[in-house]
Coordinates of C-alpha atoms in Angstrom, one line a residue:
X1 CA 162.5 100.8 127.3
X2 CA 163.2 103.5 129.8
X3 CA 164.3 100.2 131.4
X4 CA 166.0 99.2 129.3
X5 CA 168.0 102.2 128.4
X6 CA 168.6 102.0 132.1
X7 CA 169.8 98.7 132.3
X8 CA 171.5 99.1 128.9
X9 CA 169.8 103.3 130.0
X10 CA 175.7 101.2 133.8
X11 CA 193.7 92.1 138.7
X12 CA 195.5 94.5 139.3
X13 CA 196.7 96.9 142.3
X14 CA 193.9 98.7 143.5
X15 CA 194.9 102.5 143.2
X16 CA 191.3 103.1 145.7
X17 CA 189.4 101.7 148.7
X18 CA 185.7 102.2 149.6
X19 CA 183.4 101.6 151.9
X20 CA 179.0 100.8 151.4
X21 CA 177.1 103.7 152.0
X22 CA 174.8 103.2 149.4
X23 CA 172.0 106.1 151.7
X24 CA 174.6 108.6 150.6
X25 CA 172.5 111.1 148.6
X26 CA 175.2 113.7 148.3
X27 CA 178.4 113.7 147.4
X28 CA 181.7 116.1 148.4
X29 CA 185.9 115.7 149.6
X30 CA 188.2 115.9 152.1
X31 CA 191.4 116.2 151.4
X32 CA 195.0 114.6 153.3
X33 CA 197.8 115.7 151.9
X34 CA 197.8 114.6 147.4
X35 CA 194.7 112.7 148.0
X36 CA 191.4 112.9 148.4
X37 CA 187.6 111.2 150.0
X38 CA 185.7 111.2 148.0
X39 CA 181.9 110.0 149.3
X40 CA 178.9 109.7 146.5
X41 CA 176.8 107.3 145.9
X42 CA 178.6 103.5 145.9
X43 CA 180.6 104.6 149.8
X44 CA 183.7 106.4 150.4
X45 CA 186.5 106.4 147.5
X46 CA 190.5 107.7 148.5
X47 CA 191.8 109.4 145.2
X48 CA 195.8 110.1 145.5
X49 CA 196.6 112.8 142.4
X50 CA 195.3 113.7 139.6
X51 CA 193.3 111.7 137.2
X52 CA 194.4 111.4 133.4
X53 CA 193.1 108.2 132.4
X54 CA 189.6 108.4 132.7
X55 CA 186.7 105.7 131.8
X56 CA 182.8 106.9 132.2
X57 CA 180.2 103.5 131.9
X58 CA 176.9 105.9 130.7
X59 CA 176.5 108.6 127.6
X60 CA 175.9 111.7 131.5
X61 CA 179.0 110.2 132.7
X62 CA 180.3 110.3 129.2
X63 CA 178.7 114.7 128.7
X64 CA 180.0 116.0 132.1
X65 CA 183.6 114.8 131.7
X66 CA 183.5 116.6 128.1
X67 CA 182.0 119.7 129.7
X68 CA 184.9 119.6 132.2
X69 CA 187.3 119.3 128.9
X70 CA 188.3 116.2 129.8
X71 CA 189.0 114.0 126.9
X72 CA 187.6 110.4 128.2
X73 CA 189.6 106.9 126.8
X74 CA 187.1 104.3 126.9
X75 CA 182.9 104.6 127.1
X76 CA 180.1 101.7 127.5
X77 CA 176.9 103.2 126.1
X78 CA 173.9 102.2 127.7
X79 CA 171.7 100.2 125.0
X80 CA 173.7 98.9 122.4
X81 CA 175.9 96.2 121.9
X82 CA 177.9 97.7 119.3
X83 CA 181.0 95.8 118.1
X84 CA 184.0 97.7 117.7
X85 CA 186.0 101.3 119.0
X86 CA 184.6 104.0 118.0
X87 CA 186.8 104.9 116.1
X88 CA 184.7 107.4 114.4
X89 CA 182.6 109.3 117.6
X90 CA 180.5 111.5 115.4
X91 CA 179.2 109.3 113.6
X92 CA 178.6 107.0 116.7
X93 CA 177.9 108.4 119.4
X94 CA 174.8 110.7 119.6
X95 CA 174.4 114.2 120.3
X96 CA 178.5 113.8 122.1
X97 CA 180.8 111.8 119.8
X98 CA 182.1 115.2 117.7
X99 CA 183.1 116.8 120.7
X100 CA 185.8 114.0 121.9
X101 CA 189.1 114.6 119.2
X102 CA 190.3 111.1 119.0
X103 CA 188.9 106.8 119.1
X104 CA 188.0 105.7 122.5
X105 CA 187.7 102.4 123.3
X106 CA 183.9 100.3 123.7
X107 CA 183.6 98.9 126.7
X108 CA 180.3 97.2 126.0
X109 CA 176.8 97.8 127.9
X110 CA 176.9 100.0 130.5
X111 CA 175.1 97.8 132.6
X112 CA 177.8 94.6 132.4
X113 CA 181.3 96.8 130.9
X114 CA 184.2 94.2 129.8
X115 CA 186.0 94.9 132.5
X116 CA 188.8 92.3 130.3
X117 CA 188.9 96.1 128.4
X118 CA 189.1 98.1 131.0
X119 CA 192.0 96.3 132.6
X120 CA 193.4 96.1 129.6
X121 CA 192.8 100.4 129.7
X122 CA 194.7 100.6 132.7
X123 CA 192.4 103.6 133.7
X124 CA 193.1 106.2 137.1
X125 CA 189.2 107.4 137.2
X126 CA 186.6 104.9 136.1
X127 CA 182.9 106.3 136.5
X128 CA 179.0 104.7 136.7
X129 CA 175.8 104.3 137.6
X130 CA 174.9 103.4 140.9
X131 CA 171.6 101.8 139.7
X132 CA 173.3 100.3 136.3
X133 CA 176.9 99.6 138.1
X134 CA 176.9 98.5 141.2
X135 CA 177.4 94.7 141.3
X136 CA 180.0 94.9 139.9
X137 CA 180.9 98.3 142.1
X138 CA 183.8 95.9 143.9
X139 CA 185.4 94.6 140.9
X140 CA 185.8 97.7 139.4
X141 CA 187.0 99.3 142.6
X142 CA 190.0 96.7 142.6
X143 CA 191.0 97.7 138.8
X144 CA 191.2 101.7 139.4
X145 CA 188.9 103.7 142.5
X146 CA 185.6 104.2 140.9
X147 CA 183.0 106.4 141.4
X148 CA 178.7 106.3 141.3
X149 CA 176.1 108.6 140.8
X150 CA 172.5 108.7 140.7
X151 CA 171.5 108.2 136.7
X152 CA 167.7 109.2 136.7
X153 CA 166.3 112.7 138.5
X154 CA 165.7 116.0 138.3
X155 CA 169.4 117.5 138.4
X156 CA 171.4 114.8 139.6
X157 CA 173.8 115.7 137.3
X158 CA 174.3 118.6 139.4
X159 CA 175.3 116.6 142.3
X160 CA 178.1 114.0 140.6
X161 CA 179.0 117.5 138.0
X162 CA 180.6 118.6 141.4
X163 CA 182.5 116.1 143.0
X164 CA 183.3 115.4 140.0
X165 CA 185.2 118.5 139.1
X166 CA 187.1 118.4 142.5
X167 CA 188.0 114.8 141.8
X168 CA 189.8 116.5 138.4
X169 CA 190.6 119.8 140.1
X170 CA 188.2 122.3 137.3
X171 CA 185.6 123.2 140.5
X172 CA 185.3 126.5 138.9
X173 CA 184.1 124.8 135.4
X174 CA 181.7 122.8 137.6
X175 CA 179.9 126.9 138.9
X176 CA 180.1 128.1 135.4
X177 CA 178.4 125.0 134.2
X178 CA 175.4 125.0 136.8
X179 CA 175.9 129.2 136.6
X180 CA 175.0 128.4 132.9
X181 CA 172.3 125.8 133.2
X182 CA 170.4 128.3 135.2
X183 CA 170.7 131.5 132.3
X184 CA 169.6 128.9 129.8
X185 CA 166.5 127.8 132.1
X186 CA 165.4 131.4 132.8
X187 CA 166.0 132.6 129.4
X188 CA 164.0 130.1 127.9
X189 CA 161.2 131.0 130.5
X190 CA 161.7 134.8 129.4
X191 CA 161.1 133.6 125.7
X192 CA 158.4 131.2 125.8
X193 CA 155.7 133.4 128.9
X194 CA 153.4 133.9 125.9
X195 CA 153.5 130.4 125.3
X196 CA 153.1 129.3 128.4
X197 CA 150.4 131.9 129.2
X198 CA 148.2 130.7 126.5
X199 CA 148.5 126.5 126.8
X200 CA 149.3 126.2 130.0
X201 CA 149.0 122.5 130.5
X202 CA 150.9 120.3 128.4
X203 CA 150.8 116.3 127.8
X204 CA 154.2 114.6 128.0
X205 CA 154.0 110.7 126.7
X206 CA 156.7 108.4 125.9
X207 CA 156.0 105.7 123.0
X208 CA 157.7 104.0 120.2
X209 CA 154.6 103.3 118.5
X210 CA 150.4 103.1 120.8
X211 CA 149.7 100.2 120.3
X212 CA 152.7 99.2 121.5
X213 CA 153.0 100.8 125.0
X214 CA 152.7 104.1 125.8
X215 CA 154.1 105.5 129.2
X216 CA 152.7 109.6 130.7
X217 CA 155.8 111.7 131.8
X218 CA 156.4 112.7 134.8
X219 CA 158.0 115.4 137.0
X220 CA 160.7 113.2 138.3
X221 CA 162.0 112.7 134.2
X222 CA 163.9 114.8 133.1
X223 CA 162.4 116.8 130.7
X224 CA 159.2 116.6 132.7
X225 CA 160.9 118.7 135.3
X226 CA 161.9 120.8 132.5
X227 CA 158.6 121.7 131.2
X228 CA 157.8 123.2 134.5
X229 CA 160.7 124.9 135.4
X230 CA 159.8 127.5 132.2
X231 CA 156.6 127.7 133.4
X232 CA 154.1 124.6 132.1
X233 CA 151.9 122.2 134.1
X234 CA 152.7 118.2 133.5
X235 CA 149.0 116.5 132.9
X236 CA 148.7 114.2 135.0
X237 CA 146.5 111.3 136.5
X238 CA 146.4 111.3 140.1
X239 CA 146.7 114.5 141.9
X240 CA 149.2 112.7 144.3
X241 CA 152.9 113.3 144.4
X242 CA 154.8 110.8 141.1
X243 CA 157.5 108.0 142.7
X244 CA 158.9 106.9 138.5
X245 CA 159.5 109.4 136.1
X246 CA 157.1 107.5 134.5
X247 CA 153.5 105.4 134.8
X248 CA 152.3 103.4 132.2
X249 CA 148.7 103.5 130.6
X250 CA 146.5 103.2 127.4
X251 CA 146.1 104.6 124.7
X252 CA 142.2 104.3 125.4
X253 CA 143.5 107.1 128.4
X254 CA 144.3 109.5 125.8
X255 CA 140.8 111.5 125.9
X256 CA 141.5 112.2 130.1
X257 CA 143.9 114.0 129.6
X258 CA 143.7 116.3 127.3
X259 CA 146.0 118.9 127.7
X260 CA 146.8 122.3 126.0
X261 CA 149.9 121.3 124.1
X262 CA 151.1 117.0 123.5
X263 CA 154.7 116.7 123.6
X264 CA 155.7 112.8 122.5
X265 CA 158.6 111.2 123.2
X266 CA 160.3 108.7 120.9
X267 CA 162.0 105.7 120.0
X268 CA 163.4 103.5 117.9
X269 CA 164.6 100.0 119.9
X270 CA 166.2 98.1 117.1
X271 CA 168.1 101.3 115.2
X272 CA 168.8 102.3 119.0
X273 CA 171.1 99.9 118.8
X274 CA 172.8 99.8 115.6
X275 CA 173.9 103.0 115.0
X276 CA 175.9 104.1 111.6
X277 CA 175.2 107.4 111.0
X278 CA 174.4 110.5 114.3
X279 CA 173.1 113.4 111.9
X280 CA 170.1 111.2 110.8
X281 CA 169.5 109.9 114.2
X282 CA 167.0 111.8 115.3
X283 CA 164.3 111.3 112.4
X284 CA 164.7 107.6 112.2
X285 CA 164.1 106.9 116.6
X286 CA 160.5 109.4 115.8
X287 CA 159.6 108.4 112.4
X288 CA 157.9 104.9 113.8
X289 CA 155.8 107.4 117.2
X290 CA 154.9 110.5 114.2
X291 CA 153.9 107.7 111.7
X292 CA 152.0 105.9 114.6
X293 CA 150.3 109.2 116.9
X294 CA 149.1 110.8 113.1
X295 CA 147.0 107.4 112.6
X296 CA 146.0 106.5 115.7
X297 CA 141.5 107.7 115.4
X298 CA 141.6 107.8 120.1
X299 CA 145.6 110.3 119.4
X300 CA 143.9 112.5 116.4
X301 CA 140.7 113.2 118.8
X302 CA 142.5 114.9 120.8
X303 CA 142.3 118.4 121.0
X304 CA 146.0 119.4 120.9
X305 CA 146.0 117.2 117.6
X306 CA 143.4 118.8 115.9
X307 CA 145.2 121.8 116.5
X308 CA 148.2 121.1 115.6
X309 CA 149.9 121.6 118.8
X310 CA 151.5 118.1 119.1
X311 CA 155.7 117.8 119.4
X312 CA 158.1 114.8 118.8
X313 CA 161.6 114.6 120.6
X314 CA 163.3 111.9 120.7
X315 CA 163.1 110.2 123.9
X316 CA 167.5 109.1 124.5
X317 CA 167.6 113.4 125.5
X318 CA 165.8 113.4 127.8
X319 CA 166.6 109.7 128.9
X320 CA 169.9 109.7 127.9
X321 CA 171.3 112.9 128.5
X322 CA 170.1 113.9 131.7
X323 CA 173.2 116.2 131.9
X324 CA 174.6 119.8 130.7
X325 CA 174.0 119.0 127.5
X326 CA 170.6 117.9 127.4
X327 CA 169.2 120.9 129.2
X328 CA 170.9 123.0 125.9
X329 CA 169.1 120.3 123.8
X330 CA 166.2 120.4 125.3
X331 CA 164.9 123.6 126.0
X332 CA 166.8 125.1 122.2
X333 CA 164.4 122.1 120.9
X334 CA 161.1 123.3 122.9
X335 CA 162.5 127.3 121.3
X336 CA 162.5 125.6 117.8
X337 CA 159.3 124.4 118.4
X338 CA 157.1 126.2 120.5
X339 CA 157.6 129.9 119.9
X340 CA 155.7 129.3 116.2
X341 CA 152.8 130.0 118.8
X342 CA 153.6 132.9 120.6
X343 CA 155.1 134.8 117.0
X344 CA 151.2 133.2 115.3
X345 CA 149.2 134.8 117.9
X346 CA 147.3 131.5 117.5
X347 CA 145.2 131.2 120.8
X348 CA 142.0 128.9 119.7

């Protein structure tokens, strides 16, 4: 599912120039007159003037430009083969659609966006993902200046945000967004301190149905990192540092990973590809895994299950939105679900 979300969860005049540099790990800009050279994970790209027509090739880039107060003209989804444009974005794009003020073009899948549609839109900036869009980078760069960033990873969105803000002349907004991010983490850390003290160890897993597949979430995952940032310790199967955001495990391993709290990231692959109403999005995404968890004897034998300390959040938040909005949504959800533990004083 995570591979699906990563890959499914990225000729006109040349407006930009580039040099391959896939080993670049940070972003910055240098200026020459009205032009700036942006160093990013795809290489170095020259952008002249301030872009006005921006297309984004995944939900992370969509969130970043919206957070900077900019409306994109086209969007590619990481999971869907939806036909037709986003004529009702508030009902078609989870979590972010209500911030889009007018219909925008559908560019298809993130990992294989429609070049014909992008050409027709005549963008002056394209924003994508180094893992999902590297193969199309040369073609995209012939259409418009193209910047590629890391999609997953702890706080990687901040690198992209700062570079994009520099290009759009909105560095002040970027600083405010990052400051708000740290303030939210600290505020949540203080609010949930009693819960962290009483229940320090958290098992986080991701699954659609336990009998099909289950993945142990590590600290490299966006939500896993947030849990650690507010003080929790993630349950692991190894003492060595993780190398991937998740690790496949069998359901039989769960008793060995017993923890004080359990948080399950849930998803519904079929429904992900045909979102019709975002109002019921979270409920639909969690139905399958909740039923699976509640009917699995091994899952129900865990202490956290017995004590009613199992909580659910959509996988889409953690993988689809490793970004400013993802932080807000995740921290809000954690507070709403975990705060009752502090209020009831149930530390058994």
